[in-house]
């Protein structure tokens, strides 16, 4: 999981260097993805998430990253695409919270 975290962090760092006026730039989405990945990693380290839960949450994170890539593919991220990305991140945030606070522990 650490390798995934490092790859995601590197991708986010590269994306965050994009010019602020770029219509395809999504610095808010990138930052939030990074924060959510850290929450997953901390949950694994603390024992609040087991490997199955963490894997599922990371697949959801990858899906959001894929959504972002598709939104950027035409060079512009529209208002609707940004709204869909933020909605997906809201749902993922709720999933992370739920999984970290359920009664399952690390295996």
XYZ file of C-alpha atoms in Angstrom:
107
model
C 0.000 0.000 0.000
C 2.916 2.349 0.610
C 3.915 2.097 -3.056
C 0.396 3.070 -4.117
C 0.523 6.016 -1.740
C 3.848 7.153 -3.129
C 2.606 6.854 -6.722
C -0.562 8.773 -5.948
C 1.430 11.457 -4.117
C 3.813 11.787 -7.080
C 0.915 12.086 -9.514
C -0.770 14.665 -7.322
C 2.450 16.654 -6.977
C 2.884 16.695 -10.738
C -0.722 17.725 -11.240
C -0.530 20.458 -8.621
C 2.276 22.178 -10.507
C -0.134 22.850 -13.357
C -0.818 26.497 -14.035
C -3.734 27.856 -11.968
C -5.492 29.243 -15.062
C -5.508 25.854 -16.767
C -9.186 24.929 -17.373
C -8.299 21.275 -16.802
C -6.560 21.950 -13.468
C -8.220 20.390 -10.443
C -6.038 21.332 -7.464
C -8.906 20.987 -4.991
C -9.708 17.484 -6.187
C -6.028 16.531 -6.128
C -5.522 17.808 -2.589
C -8.616 16.030 -1.345
C -7.520 12.750 -2.955
C -4.201 13.092 -1.147
C -5.915 13.764 2.205
C -8.280 10.830 1.775
C -5.398 8.510 0.888
C -3.626 9.591 4.080
C -6.795 8.836 6.068
C -6.842 5.311 4.618
C -3.148 4.794 5.392
C -3.580 6.015 8.972
C -6.568 3.711 9.397
C -4.460 0.735 8.360
C -1.586 1.779 10.623
C -3.870 2.273 13.617
C -5.769 -0.969 13.041
C -9.071 0.792 12.366
C -9.112 -0.631 8.813
C -8.402 -4.200 7.842
C -6.746 -5.063 4.526
C -10.036 -5.876 2.793
C -11.567 -2.540 3.803
C -8.432 -0.627 2.810
C -8.282 -2.380 -0.553
C -11.899 -1.524 -1.283
C -11.384 2.115 -0.289
C -8.259 2.336 -2.439
C -10.160 0.929 -5.429
C -12.724 3.688 -4.934
C -9.885 6.242 -4.791
C -8.531 4.837 -8.067
C -12.002 5.112 -9.607
C -12.167 8.800 -8.657
C -8.700 9.344 -10.137
C -9.927 7.662 -13.327
C -12.993 9.928 -13.379
C -10.670 12.922 -13.041
C -8.459 11.714 -15.905
C -11.475 11.260 -18.160
C -12.749 14.725 -17.230
C -9.356 16.221 -18.118
C -9.042 14.281 -21.389
C -10.586 17.006 -23.542
C -8.507 19.754 -21.917
C -11.325 21.280 -19.874
C -13.038 20.160 -16.703
C -16.587 21.472 -16.882
C -18.680 22.629 -13.956
C -20.736 19.423 -14.145
C -17.615 17.246 -14.216
C -16.240 19.076 -11.164
C -19.574 18.570 -9.388
C -19.474 14.820 -10.143
C -15.895 14.600 -8.871
C -16.758 16.435 -5.655
C -19.836 14.261 -5.144
C -17.760 11.093 -5.603
C -15.217 12.420 -3.099
C -17.987 13.234 -0.616
C -19.257 9.674 -0.859
C -15.739 8.273 -0.476
C -15.148 10.440 2.584
C -18.284 9.001 4.161
C -17.155 5.455 3.298
C -13.755 6.062 4.892
C -15.381 7.392 8.059
C -17.831 4.490 8.216
C -15.163 1.840 7.674
C -12.777 3.391 10.194
C -15.482 3.501 12.867
C -17.137 0.144 12.412
C -16.417 -2.702 14.792
C -14.075 -4.541 12.410
C -10.411 -4.475 13.300
C -7.238 -5.196 11.355
C -6.554 -8.855 10.683
